[in-house]
Amino acid sequence: MVMHNRDDVAPAFKLFWSPQARLFPQKCLCVKAIVLAASITFIYIVCPFFKFFIYFSVLTNKCVKINSKTINHPYERGMIITTVEIRIATFGYILLRGLFIFNTVLIYSHLERQEHTPMQRTRIVPHHIRHYHLAILPVLLLLAGLLSACNPFLYLPRLHASAHGPLPAATIGIDSTTQKQAEVKLQIFQQWITLLGNYHGHTAAYQKQYQSDRQALQRATSIDAYIAAMHTLDTHAAAIQVPTLQIKAQQLQQQLQQRVGVWESQHHHYNDYDHINYPLGFEYGDKGIGGWEQDDLSTAKTVADYQQAIENLHVYLANFQAMTVNATNHAAYNQPHPTDLQLIRQYGKLNQRVVVVSLEEQAMRVYENGTLVKSMLVTTGRPDRPTPPGLWWVEGKQSPTVFKSGVPPNSPDYYPDTPINYAMQFHSDGYFMHDSWWRNDYGPGTNFPHQDSSGDSFSSQGSHGCVNLSKDDAAWLYDFVQVYTSIIIY
């Protein structure tokens, strides 16, 4: 009888080639099954979840190190799939699978050796146990296929484009905050396109850009592509703003010009002194605030320039409308006027001190918390040097000071150096509310050529754009106002 040499058996199988194995063949088979089950569990469940844990932990960290490079930008967190840690885990996963298949082949080979050793077959493995061994390999292969289908790592996001369409932004590592930012940018771009359409501008080219930007974000297959798409979107959204605001400003300017033109053609002041009809509302015309706005639009280049121009035009239109309404109000100048209070409320100045100047009445009314506290007559700018209507504020106060014309004596704008007792600047380029001690007369018509009762030749015209007051009224106003006190001129 030939005995099988036990030393030929691999050490890994000595557990199953022992006297105890001959006495308890079925028990050894159970031990084999337990070891194989544990191997399957480790390879197909523990290892994949270990990979998943590494993926999840790196993805959720705010700062990640990849190949010794610190990655803390949110756009680059999706690159964790290519980290060294994931590569090592993948290599170990594949290695363990190979070891499992290799061990399975060894077991099958060992069983085949037992089949060709009759004495050992009869002494170690009963007939029915031998058939169980022969069935192990196909069963294990079947389990391997089923467990591979349940591998949780297979359901982790892939970094390649799907054949059925673009991947969502989250798939390429874009966090939800960035996705929301991109969506907001798209919405803002669409709002600008809608606004341009409301102003009767051409929107076809911008609408194509919008569709292209949306598709680029949806089709991005990498973080770099997504970032590039967002930058392109920003460029397109910025490019539409200036043309849109330019059209809006031009429309408002045309609206102001048309209203002023109609008003001036229907309302005049006949001056008995020089027998000339002067159009009313000239402060809003080309020599007044209308000319200012034309200059602003001709030099505007940025979004901020056009936004300021549009804001100014809204103020001019509101003040002009208030002037036309107030022209039909026959209340005394020293009484509260509804148009004053309307503008004060519109500009949010109801709970403040506000100085209101009515150009048509040549009057000033001072309010505090919506209550009239003082009224006075004034003289404003002449037709060729009008006082600018608008919403201003006290920029500075001087008492006393000296005004200088800064032009040669032969200029029509020349005046000798003039001492001023109370000066309150409300606009650059020398626009003040101040006392004009050389005048005797104030009120309606004094901004046109006239004969002042003082006999002073410099008193026979309106101002150069300032708001002139008597010395007493200017002293009271100087004490009442402070820097940043609001001034409404209409």
Short mmCIF file of C-alpha atoms in Angstrom, two decimals:
data_model
loop_
_atom_site.label_atom_id
_atom_site.label_comp_id
_atom_site.label_asym_id
_atom_site.label_seq_id
_atom_site.Cartn_x
_atom_site.Cartn_y
_atom_site.Cartn_z
CA MET A 1 0.00 0.00 0.00
CA VAL A 2 1.46 3.36 -1.12
CA MET A 3 1.09 6.18 1.38
CA HIS A 4 0.75 9.77 0.21
CA ASN A 5 3.60 12.02 1.41
CA ARG A 6 2.09 14.66 3.66
CA ASP A 7 5.04 17.02 3.11
CA ASP A 8 3.93 17.45 -0.49
CA VAL A 9 0.86 19.22 0.69
CA ALA A 10 1.02 23.00 0.80
CA PRO A 11 1.20 24.38 4.37
CA ALA A 12 -2.04 26.28 3.74
CA PHE A 13 -3.83 22.90 3.47
CA LYS A 14 -2.21 21.06 6.43
CA LEU A 15 -5.18 22.03 8.49
CA PHE A 16 -7.26 19.80 6.28
CA TRP A 17 -4.63 17.01 5.99
CA SER A 18 -4.36 15.75 9.53
CA PRO A 19 -5.47 12.81 11.67
CA GLN A 20 -8.34 14.91 12.86
CA ALA A 21 -9.33 15.49 9.28
CA ARG A 22 -9.51 11.75 8.69
CA LEU A 23 -11.66 11.26 11.76
CA PHE A 24 -13.92 14.26 11.13
CA PRO A 25 -14.08 14.87 7.38
CA GLN A 26 -17.43 16.69 7.53
CA LYS A 27 -16.20 19.00 10.31
CA CYS A 28 -13.15 19.94 8.25
CA LEU A 29 -15.39 20.67 5.32
CA CYS A 30 -17.36 23.08 7.55
CA VAL A 31 -14.12 24.77 8.56
CA LYS A 32 -13.25 25.11 4.88
CA ALA A 33 -16.60 26.67 4.19
CA ILE A 34 -16.18 29.15 7.05
CA VAL A 35 -12.73 30.19 5.84
CA LEU A 36 -13.95 30.59 2.27
CA ALA A 37 -16.98 32.61 3.41
CA ALA A 38 -14.74 34.86 5.46
CA SER A 39 -12.49 35.38 2.44
CA ILE A 40 -15.48 36.23 0.25
CA THR A 41 -16.79 38.66 2.88
CA PHE A 42 -13.46 40.42 3.19
CA ILE A 43 -12.80 40.63 -0.54
CA TYR A 44 -16.26 41.58 -1.79
CA ILE A 45 -17.67 43.61 1.12
CA VAL A 46 -14.95 44.90 3.47
CA CYS A 47 -12.53 46.00 0.79
CA PRO A 48 -15.12 47.81 -1.40
CA PHE A 49 -16.53 49.62 1.62
CA PHE A 50 -12.99 50.52 2.62
CA LYS A 51 -12.58 52.11 -0.80
CA PHE A 52 -15.93 53.86 -0.43
CA PHE A 53 -14.89 55.22 3.00
CA ILE A 54 -11.68 56.69 1.55
CA TYR A 55 -13.62 58.26 -1.32
CA PHE A 56 -16.25 59.77 0.97
CA SER A 57 -13.81 61.08 3.58
CA VAL A 58 -11.58 62.80 1.04
CA LEU A 59 -14.54 64.21 -0.87
CA THR A 60 -16.06 65.81 2.20
CA ASN A 61 -12.82 67.31 3.51
CA LYS A 62 -12.38 71.05 2.88
CA CYS A 63 -8.66 70.65 2.35
CA VAL A 64 -7.27 67.64 0.50
CA LYS A 65 -3.69 66.65 -0.29
CA ILE A 66 -3.25 65.01 -3.67
CA ASN A 67 0.21 63.94 -4.73
CA SER A 68 1.74 66.23 -2.07
CA LYS A 69 -0.30 69.17 -3.36
CA THR A 70 -2.82 70.87 -1.13
CA ILE A 71 -6.20 71.16 -2.80
CA ASN A 72 -8.63 73.45 -1.00
CA HIS A 73 -10.55 74.92 -3.93
CA PRO A 74 -14.14 73.60 -4.06
CA TYR A 75 -13.91 73.00 -7.80
CA GLU A 76 -11.09 70.46 -7.33
CA ARG A 77 -12.56 68.23 -4.63
CA GLY A 78 -13.89 65.87 -7.26
CA MET A 79 -10.33 64.92 -8.17
CA ILE A 80 -10.16 62.56 -5.17
CA ILE A 81 -10.72 59.58 -7.50
CA THR A 82 -7.17 60.08 -8.76
CA THR A 83 -5.55 60.37 -5.34
CA VAL A 84 -2.77 58.04 -4.29
CA GLU A 85 -4.95 56.61 -1.52
CA ILE A 86 -7.65 55.50 -3.96
CA ARG A 87 -5.10 54.03 -6.32
CA ILE A 88 -3.58 51.98 -3.49
CA ALA A 89 -7.01 50.76 -2.38
CA THR A 90 -7.86 49.74 -5.94
CA PHE A 91 -4.58 47.87 -6.31
CA GLY A 92 -5.19 46.01 -3.04
CA TYR A 93 -8.73 45.19 -4.05
CA ILE A 94 -7.62 43.65 -7.34
CA LEU A 95 -4.74 41.81 -5.62
CA LEU A 96 -7.04 40.17 -3.06
CA ARG A 97 -9.40 39.06 -5.81
CA GLY A 98 -6.50 37.45 -7.62
CA LEU A 99 -5.39 35.68 -4.45
CA PHE A 100 -8.89 34.35 -3.91
CA ILE A 101 -9.08 32.91 -7.42
CA PHE A 102 -5.59 31.48 -7.04
CA ASN A 103 -6.51 29.78 -3.73
CA THR A 104 -9.67 28.38 -5.31
CA VAL A 105 -7.61 26.83 -8.09
CA LEU A 106 -5.26 25.32 -5.53
CA ILE A 107 -8.17 23.75 -3.63
CA TYR A 108 -9.57 22.33 -6.84
CA SER A 109 -6.15 20.96 -7.77
CA HIS A 110 -5.83 19.42 -4.32
CA LEU A 111 -9.19 17.69 -4.70
CA GLU A 112 -8.12 16.36 -8.08
CA ARG A 113 -5.02 14.86 -6.46
CA GLN A 114 -7.24 13.14 -3.92
CA GLU A 115 -9.33 11.75 -6.78
CA HIS A 116 -6.22 10.09 -8.23
CA THR A 117 -5.07 8.59 -4.88
CA PRO A 118 -7.49 5.73 -4.22
CA MET A 119 -6.19 4.83 -0.80
CA GLN A 120 -6.28 8.38 0.49
CA ARG A 121 -9.70 8.90 -1.10
CA THR A 122 -11.10 5.96 0.81
CA ARG A 123 -9.35 6.84 4.03
CA ILE A 124 -9.97 10.60 4.10
CA VAL A 125 -12.95 11.62 2.03
CA PRO A 126 -16.16 9.63 2.00
CA HIS A 127 -17.95 9.24 -1.31
CA HIS A 128 -20.64 11.87 -0.64
CA ILE A 129 -18.12 14.37 0.74
CA ARG A 130 -16.00 13.97 -2.41
CA HIS A 131 -18.91 15.17 -4.56
CA TYR A 132 -19.32 18.24 -2.32
CA HIS A 133 -15.69 19.13 -2.93
CA LEU A 134 -16.08 18.83 -6.69
CA ALA A 135 -19.04 21.26 -6.54
CA ILE A 136 -17.13 23.94 -4.59
CA LEU A 137 -15.47 25.64 -7.57
CA PRO A 138 -18.58 26.39 -9.69
CA VAL A 139 -20.45 27.49 -6.55
CA LEU A 140 -17.65 29.86 -5.62
CA LEU A 141 -17.51 31.28 -9.13
CA LEU A 142 -21.28 31.83 -9.04
CA LEU A 143 -21.00 33.62 -5.68
CA ALA A 144 -18.17 35.75 -7.03
CA GLY A 145 -20.32 36.91 -9.94
CA LEU A 146 -23.30 37.71 -7.71
CA LEU A 147 -21.21 39.58 -5.16
CA SER A 148 -19.44 41.52 -7.90
CA ALA A 149 -22.82 42.76 -9.08
CA CYS A 150 -23.45 44.00 -5.52
CA ASN A 151 -20.09 45.72 -5.22
CA PRO A 152 -20.91 49.15 -3.76
CA PHE A 153 -17.87 50.76 -5.37
CA LEU A 154 -19.39 50.17 -8.78
CA TYR A 155 -22.01 52.80 -7.95
CA LEU A 156 -19.56 55.56 -7.06
CA PRO A 157 -19.53 58.49 -9.51
CA ARG A 158 -17.49 58.07 -12.66
CA LEU A 159 -15.34 60.82 -14.09
CA HIS A 160 -16.09 60.15 -17.73
CA ALA A 161 -18.93 61.38 -19.86
CA SER A 162 -21.91 59.09 -20.15
CA ALA A 163 -22.84 57.80 -23.53
CA HIS A 164 -26.45 58.77 -22.83
CA GLY A 165 -25.80 62.46 -22.08
CA PRO A 166 -23.86 64.91 -19.88
CA LEU A 167 -23.12 64.08 -16.30
CA PRO A 168 -24.48 66.34 -13.52
CA ALA A 169 -22.07 68.84 -11.97
CA ALA A 170 -21.86 66.83 -8.75
CA THR A 171 -20.42 63.91 -10.71
CA ILE A 172 -17.29 65.88 -11.62
CA GLY A 173 -16.78 67.21 -8.11
CA ILE A 174 -18.65 70.54 -8.23
CA ASP A 175 -20.15 71.30 -4.84
CA SER A 176 -23.78 72.38 -4.46
CA THR A 177 -22.87 75.98 -3.59
CA THR A 178 -21.00 76.42 -6.87
CA GLN A 179 -23.87 74.84 -8.79
CA LYS A 180 -26.29 77.30 -7.20
CA GLN A 181 -23.98 80.16 -8.09
CA ALA A 182 -23.93 79.03 -11.70
CA GLU A 183 -27.72 78.82 -11.74
CA VAL A 184 -28.02 82.31 -10.25
CA LYS A 185 -25.62 83.65 -12.88
CA LEU A 186 -27.78 82.11 -15.59
CA GLN A 187 -30.89 83.67 -14.09
CA ILE A 188 -29.24 87.09 -13.88
CA PHE A 189 -28.10 86.81 -17.49
CA GLN A 190 -31.64 85.93 -18.55
CA GLN A 191 -33.01 88.88 -16.57
CA TRP A 192 -30.67 91.23 -18.39
CA ILE A 193 -31.82 89.79 -21.71
CA THR A 194 -35.45 90.31 -20.69
CA LEU A 195 -34.68 93.86 -19.57
CA LEU A 196 -32.99 94.62 -22.89
CA GLY A 197 -36.05 93.27 -24.68
CA ASN A 198 -38.31 95.51 -22.59
CA TYR A 199 -36.23 98.48 -23.75
CA HIS A 200 -36.76 97.31 -27.37
CA GLY A 201 -33.14 96.31 -27.81
CA HIS A 202 -31.85 93.42 -29.92
CA THR A 203 -31.67 90.25 -27.84
CA ALA A 204 -31.15 87.46 -30.40
CA ALA A 205 -27.35 87.29 -30.06
CA TYR A 206 -27.49 87.37 -26.26
CA GLN A 207 -30.16 84.68 -26.18
CA LYS A 208 -27.89 82.41 -28.22
CA GLN A 209 -25.07 83.06 -25.78
CA TYR A 210 -27.36 82.18 -22.89
CA GLN A 211 -28.30 78.84 -24.46
CA SER A 212 -24.67 78.12 -25.25
CA ASP A 213 -23.58 78.88 -21.68
CA ARG A 214 -26.28 76.67 -20.19
CA GLN A 215 -25.35 73.78 -22.46
CA ALA A 216 -21.65 74.23 -21.68
CA LEU A 217 -22.34 73.91 -17.96
CA GLN A 218 -24.50 70.84 -18.49
CA ARG A 219 -22.01 69.12 -20.80
CA ALA A 220 -18.89 69.85 -18.77
CA THR A 221 -16.97 66.59 -18.24
CA SER A 222 -14.27 68.02 -15.98
CA ILE A 223 -13.80 70.66 -13.36
CA ASP A 224 -11.69 72.78 -15.69
CA ALA A 225 -14.44 72.71 -18.30
CA TYR A 226 -17.04 73.73 -15.71
CA ILE A 227 -14.89 76.62 -14.51
CA ALA A 228 -14.27 77.76 -18.07
CA ALA A 229 -18.01 77.67 -18.77
CA MET A 230 -18.69 79.82 -15.72
CA HIS A 231 -16.04 82.34 -16.78
CA THR A 232 -17.60 82.55 -20.23
CA LEU A 233 -21.00 83.06 -18.63
CA ASP A 234 -19.61 85.90 -16.51
CA THR A 235 -18.14 87.53 -19.61
CA HIS A 236 -21.42 87.35 -21.50
CA ALA A 237 -23.47 88.60 -18.55
CA ALA A 238 -21.11 91.55 -18.12
CA ALA A 239 -21.09 92.39 -21.83
CA ILE A 240 -24.86 92.89 -22.00
CA GLN A 241 -25.07 95.34 -19.12
CA VAL A 242 -23.57 98.46 -20.70
CA PRO A 243 -25.66 98.25 -23.93
CA THR A 244 -28.81 97.66 -21.88
CA LEU A 245 -28.18 100.57 -19.52
CA GLN A 246 -27.16 102.78 -22.42
CA ILE A 247 -30.49 102.19 -24.16
CA LYS A 248 -32.36 102.84 -20.92
CA ALA A 249 -30.50 106.09 -20.27
CA GLN A 250 -31.07 107.29 -23.82
CA GLN A 251 -34.78 106.57 -23.55
CA LEU A 252 -35.05 108.50 -20.27
CA GLN A 253 -33.11 111.39 -21.75
CA GLN A 254 -35.41 111.48 -24.78
CA GLN A 255 -38.41 111.35 -22.47
CA LEU A 256 -37.11 114.34 -20.50
CA GLN A 257 -36.32 116.31 -23.65
CA GLN A 258 -39.76 115.67 -25.10
CA ARG A 259 -41.59 116.71 -21.93
CA VAL A 260 -39.47 119.82 -21.48
CA GLY A 261 -39.89 120.75 -25.13
CA VAL A 262 -43.68 120.46 -24.95
CA TRP A 263 -43.81 122.43 -21.71
CA GLU A 264 -41.55 125.24 -22.97
CA SER A 265 -43.58 125.57 -26.15
CA GLN A 266 -46.76 126.11 -24.15
CA HIS A 267 -45.52 128.12 -21.15
CA HIS A 268 -43.64 131.40 -21.38
CA HIS A 269 -42.74 134.35 -19.24
CA TYR A 270 -43.15 137.70 -20.99
CA ASN A 271 -40.61 140.08 -19.53
CA ASP A 272 -41.72 143.74 -19.54
CA TYR A 273 -38.17 144.87 -18.89
CA ASP A 274 -36.69 143.66 -22.19
CA HIS A 275 -39.97 142.61 -23.94
CA ILE A 276 -38.82 139.04 -24.48
CA ASN A 277 -40.76 135.82 -24.02
CA TYR A 278 -38.70 133.44 -21.97
CA PRO A 279 -39.70 129.76 -21.91
CA LEU A 280 -40.50 128.44 -18.46
CA GLY A 281 -38.69 125.35 -17.30
CA PHE A 282 -35.47 126.39 -19.04
CA GLU A 283 -33.57 124.93 -16.06
CA TYR A 284 -34.34 121.49 -17.51
CA GLY A 285 -33.31 122.41 -21.09
CA ASP A 286 -30.06 122.21 -23.01
CA LYS A 287 -28.47 125.10 -21.10
CA GLY A 288 -29.51 123.56 -17.81
CA ILE A 289 -29.66 120.06 -16.46
CA GLY A 290 -30.52 118.61 -19.89
CA GLY A 291 -27.11 119.71 -21.18
CA TRP A 292 -25.42 118.26 -18.11
CA GLU A 293 -27.02 114.90 -18.70
CA GLN A 294 -26.07 114.93 -22.37
CA ASP A 295 -22.44 115.47 -21.40
CA ASP A 296 -22.64 112.66 -18.83
CA LEU A 297 -24.00 110.19 -21.38
CA SER A 298 -21.45 111.15 -24.02
CA THR A 299 -18.61 110.35 -21.64
CA ALA A 300 -20.18 107.34 -19.88
CA LYS A 301 -18.28 104.09 -20.37
CA THR A 302 -18.87 101.82 -17.40
CA VAL A 303 -21.90 100.26 -15.78
CA ALA A 304 -21.49 102.66 -12.84
CA ASP A 305 -21.50 105.66 -15.20
CA TYR A 306 -24.78 104.65 -16.80
CA GLN A 307 -26.36 103.67 -13.50
CA GLN A 308 -25.60 107.13 -12.11
CA ALA A 309 -26.95 108.78 -15.25
CA ILE A 310 -30.16 106.75 -15.02
CA GLU A 311 -30.58 107.60 -11.35
CA ASN A 312 -30.12 111.30 -12.12
CA LEU A 313 -32.60 111.19 -14.97
CA HIS A 314 -35.23 109.62 -12.74
CA VAL A 315 -34.73 112.50 -10.28
CA TYR A 316 -34.95 115.12 -13.04
CA LEU A 317 -38.12 113.59 -14.45
CA ALA A 318 -39.73 113.43 -11.00
CA ASN A 319 -38.78 117.03 -10.21
CA PHE A 320 -39.93 118.28 -13.61
CA GLN A 321 -43.28 116.56 -13.16
CA ALA A 322 -43.61 118.15 -9.71
CA MET A 323 -42.81 121.57 -11.20
CA THR A 324 -45.54 121.26 -13.83
CA VAL A 325 -48.08 120.21 -11.20
CA ASN A 326 -47.03 122.97 -8.80
CA ALA A 327 -47.45 125.55 -11.56
CA THR A 328 -51.22 125.02 -11.29
CA ASN A 329 -51.19 125.45 -7.50
CA HIS A 330 -52.09 129.02 -6.51
CA ALA A 331 -51.30 128.62 -2.82
CA ALA A 332 -49.05 131.28 -1.28
CA TYR A 333 -45.35 130.63 -1.29
CA ASN A 334 -45.27 130.63 2.53
CA GLN A 335 -47.73 127.71 2.76
CA PRO A 336 -46.91 123.98 2.57
CA HIS A 337 -47.21 122.73 -1.00
CA PRO A 338 -48.33 119.16 -1.82
CA THR A 339 -45.57 118.76 -4.40
CA ASP A 340 -42.96 119.60 -1.75
CA LEU A 341 -44.23 116.86 0.53
CA GLN A 342 -44.60 114.44 -2.37
CA LEU A 343 -40.92 114.79 -3.30
CA ILE A 344 -39.83 114.68 0.33
CA ARG A 345 -41.64 111.36 0.78
CA GLN A 346 -40.43 110.02 -2.56
CA TYR A 347 -36.81 110.62 -1.61
CA GLY A 348 -37.26 109.24 1.89
CA LYS A 349 -36.58 112.55 3.67
CA LEU A 350 -39.81 112.88 5.64
CA ASN A 351 -38.10 112.51 9.03
CA GLN A 352 -35.28 114.93 8.26
CA ARG A 353 -34.59 118.58 7.72
CA VAL A 354 -35.10 119.43 4.06
CA VAL A 355 -34.66 122.62 2.06
CA VAL A 356 -37.03 122.90 -0.91
CA VAL A 357 -36.53 125.47 -3.69
CA SER A 358 -39.35 126.12 -6.16
CA LEU A 359 -37.85 127.53 -9.37
CA GLU A 360 -41.22 128.54 -10.80
CA GLU A 361 -42.17 130.44 -7.61
CA GLN A 362 -38.66 131.71 -6.85
CA ALA A 363 -39.30 130.63 -3.27
CA MET A 364 -37.68 128.48 -0.60
CA ARG A 365 -39.55 126.41 1.97
CA VAL A 366 -37.75 124.68 4.82
CA TYR A 367 -39.25 121.54 6.39
CA GLU A 368 -38.41 119.54 9.46
CA ASN A 369 -39.99 116.10 9.87
CA GLY A 370 -42.54 116.99 7.21
CA THR A 371 -43.56 120.27 8.87
CA LEU A 372 -42.96 123.65 7.29
CA VAL A 373 -40.78 125.76 9.61
CA LYS A 374 -39.85 128.77 7.43
CA SER A 375 -40.49 130.24 3.97
CA MET A 376 -38.54 132.91 2.09
CA LEU A 377 -38.27 134.43 -1.37
CA VAL A 378 -35.12 133.82 -3.41
CA THR A 379 -33.46 134.63 -6.71
CA THR A 380 -32.08 131.75 -8.78
CA GLY A 381 -30.03 131.48 -11.99
CA ARG A 382 -30.68 133.50 -15.13
CA PRO A 383 -31.77 131.75 -18.38
CA ASP A 384 -28.22 131.31 -19.66
CA ARG A 385 -26.86 130.22 -16.23
CA PRO A 386 -29.74 128.33 -14.64
CA THR A 387 -29.80 126.82 -11.16
CA PRO A 388 -29.61 123.04 -11.53
CA PRO A 389 -32.74 121.17 -10.41
CA GLY A 390 -32.21 117.87 -8.61
CA LEU A 391 -31.69 116.23 -5.24
CA TRP A 392 -28.63 117.68 -3.57
CA TRP A 393 -27.25 118.16 -0.07
CA VAL A 394 -25.14 120.69 1.81
CA GLU A 395 -21.53 119.86 0.92
CA GLY A 396 -19.91 122.56 3.01
CA LYS A 397 -20.45 125.79 4.92
CA GLN A 398 -18.33 128.95 4.98
CA SER A 399 -18.83 132.14 6.97
CA PRO A 400 -17.46 134.53 5.89
CA THR A 401 -15.84 133.94 2.49
CA VAL A 402 -15.02 135.75 -0.75
CA PHE A 403 -16.42 134.77 -4.15
CA LYS A 404 -14.20 135.25 -7.18
CA SER A 405 -15.41 134.92 -10.76
CA GLY A 406 -12.14 133.52 -12.09
CA VAL A 407 -12.75 135.06 -15.54
CA PRO A 408 -11.37 138.25 -17.13
CA PRO A 409 -13.31 141.51 -16.74
CA ASN A 410 -14.44 141.50 -20.36
CA SER A 411 -16.28 138.18 -19.85
CA PRO A 412 -20.06 138.28 -19.43
CA ASP A 413 -19.62 136.06 -16.40
CA TYR A 414 -17.20 138.41 -14.67
CA TYR A 415 -17.93 140.00 -11.33
CA PRO A 416 -15.55 141.63 -8.90
CA ASP A 417 -14.36 139.82 -5.81
CA THR A 418 -17.40 139.72 -3.57
CA PRO A 419 -17.41 139.15 0.20
CA ILE A 420 -20.11 136.72 1.32
CA ASN A 421 -21.37 136.42 4.87
CA TYR A 422 -23.07 133.00 4.72
CA ALA A 423 -22.30 130.44 2.02
CA MET A 424 -23.64 126.87 1.83
CA GLN A 425 -22.38 124.84 -1.12
CA PHE A 426 -24.80 122.28 -2.62
CA HIS A 427 -22.97 121.31 -5.81
CA SER A 428 -19.44 121.41 -7.18
CA ASP A 429 -18.34 124.10 -9.65
CA GLY A 430 -19.41 126.85 -7.29
CA TYR A 431 -23.14 126.37 -6.68
CA PHE A 432 -24.12 127.88 -3.31
CA MET A 433 -27.02 129.08 -1.27
CA HIS A 434 -25.77 132.42 0.02
CA ASP A 435 -26.66 135.94 0.97
CA SER A 436 -26.71 138.57 -1.82
CA TRP A 437 -26.49 141.77 0.21
CA TRP A 438 -26.38 143.84 -3.04
CA ARG A 439 -29.96 142.92 -3.89
CA ASN A 440 -33.14 144.40 -2.57
CA ASP A 441 -35.70 142.39 -4.54
CA TYR A 442 -36.39 138.63 -4.48
CA GLY A 443 -39.19 136.43 -5.76
CA PRO A 444 -40.96 135.75 -9.09
CA GLY A 445 -39.33 137.32 -12.13
CA THR A 446 -36.06 138.24 -10.43
CA ASN A 447 -34.22 135.48 -12.26
CA PHE A 448 -34.97 137.31 -15.54
CA PRO A 449 -33.58 140.74 -16.55
CA HIS A 450 -35.22 143.42 -14.38
CA GLN A 451 -34.62 146.68 -12.57
CA ASP A 452 -33.71 146.04 -8.95
CA SER A 453 -34.78 148.72 -6.48
CA SER A 454 -31.21 148.94 -5.21
CA GLY A 455 -30.11 150.42 -8.54
CA ASP A 456 -27.13 148.08 -8.60
CA SER A 457 -26.39 146.88 -12.12
CA PHE A 458 -25.32 143.47 -10.81
CA SER A 459 -28.78 143.09 -9.26
CA SER A 460 -30.63 143.47 -12.55
CA GLN A 461 -30.21 139.83 -13.55
CA GLY A 462 -30.62 136.45 -12.00
CA SER A 463 -27.68 134.73 -10.36
CA HIS A 464 -24.96 132.69 -12.06
CA GLY A 465 -26.64 129.53 -10.82
CA CYS A 466 -26.60 130.09 -7.06
CA VAL A 467 -29.65 130.52 -4.85
CA ASN A 468 -29.57 134.10 -3.55
CA LEU A 469 -31.18 135.08 -0.26
CA SER A 470 -31.37 138.18 1.86
CA LYS A 471 -28.71 138.48 4.53
CA ASP A 472 -31.14 137.74 7.36
CA ASP A 473 -32.64 134.73 5.62
CA ALA A 474 -29.19 133.39 4.76
CA ALA A 475 -28.09 133.77 8.40
CA TRP A 476 -31.12 131.83 9.63
CA LEU A 477 -30.62 129.09 7.02
CA TYR A 478 -26.90 128.84 7.82
CA ASP A 479 -27.70 128.07 11.45
CA PHE A 480 -30.48 125.63 10.53
CA VAL A 481 -28.72 123.38 8.02
CA GLN A 482 -25.81 121.08 8.58
CA VAL A 483 -23.49 119.24 6.21
CA TYR A 484 -25.55 116.58 4.36
CA THR A 485 -28.85 118.38 4.91
CA SER A 486 -30.95 117.51 1.85
CA ILE A 487 -31.85 120.12 -0.75
CA ILE A 488 -34.59 119.55 -3.33
CA ILE A 489 -34.69 121.99 -6.24
CA TYR A 490 -37.55 121.68 -8.74
#
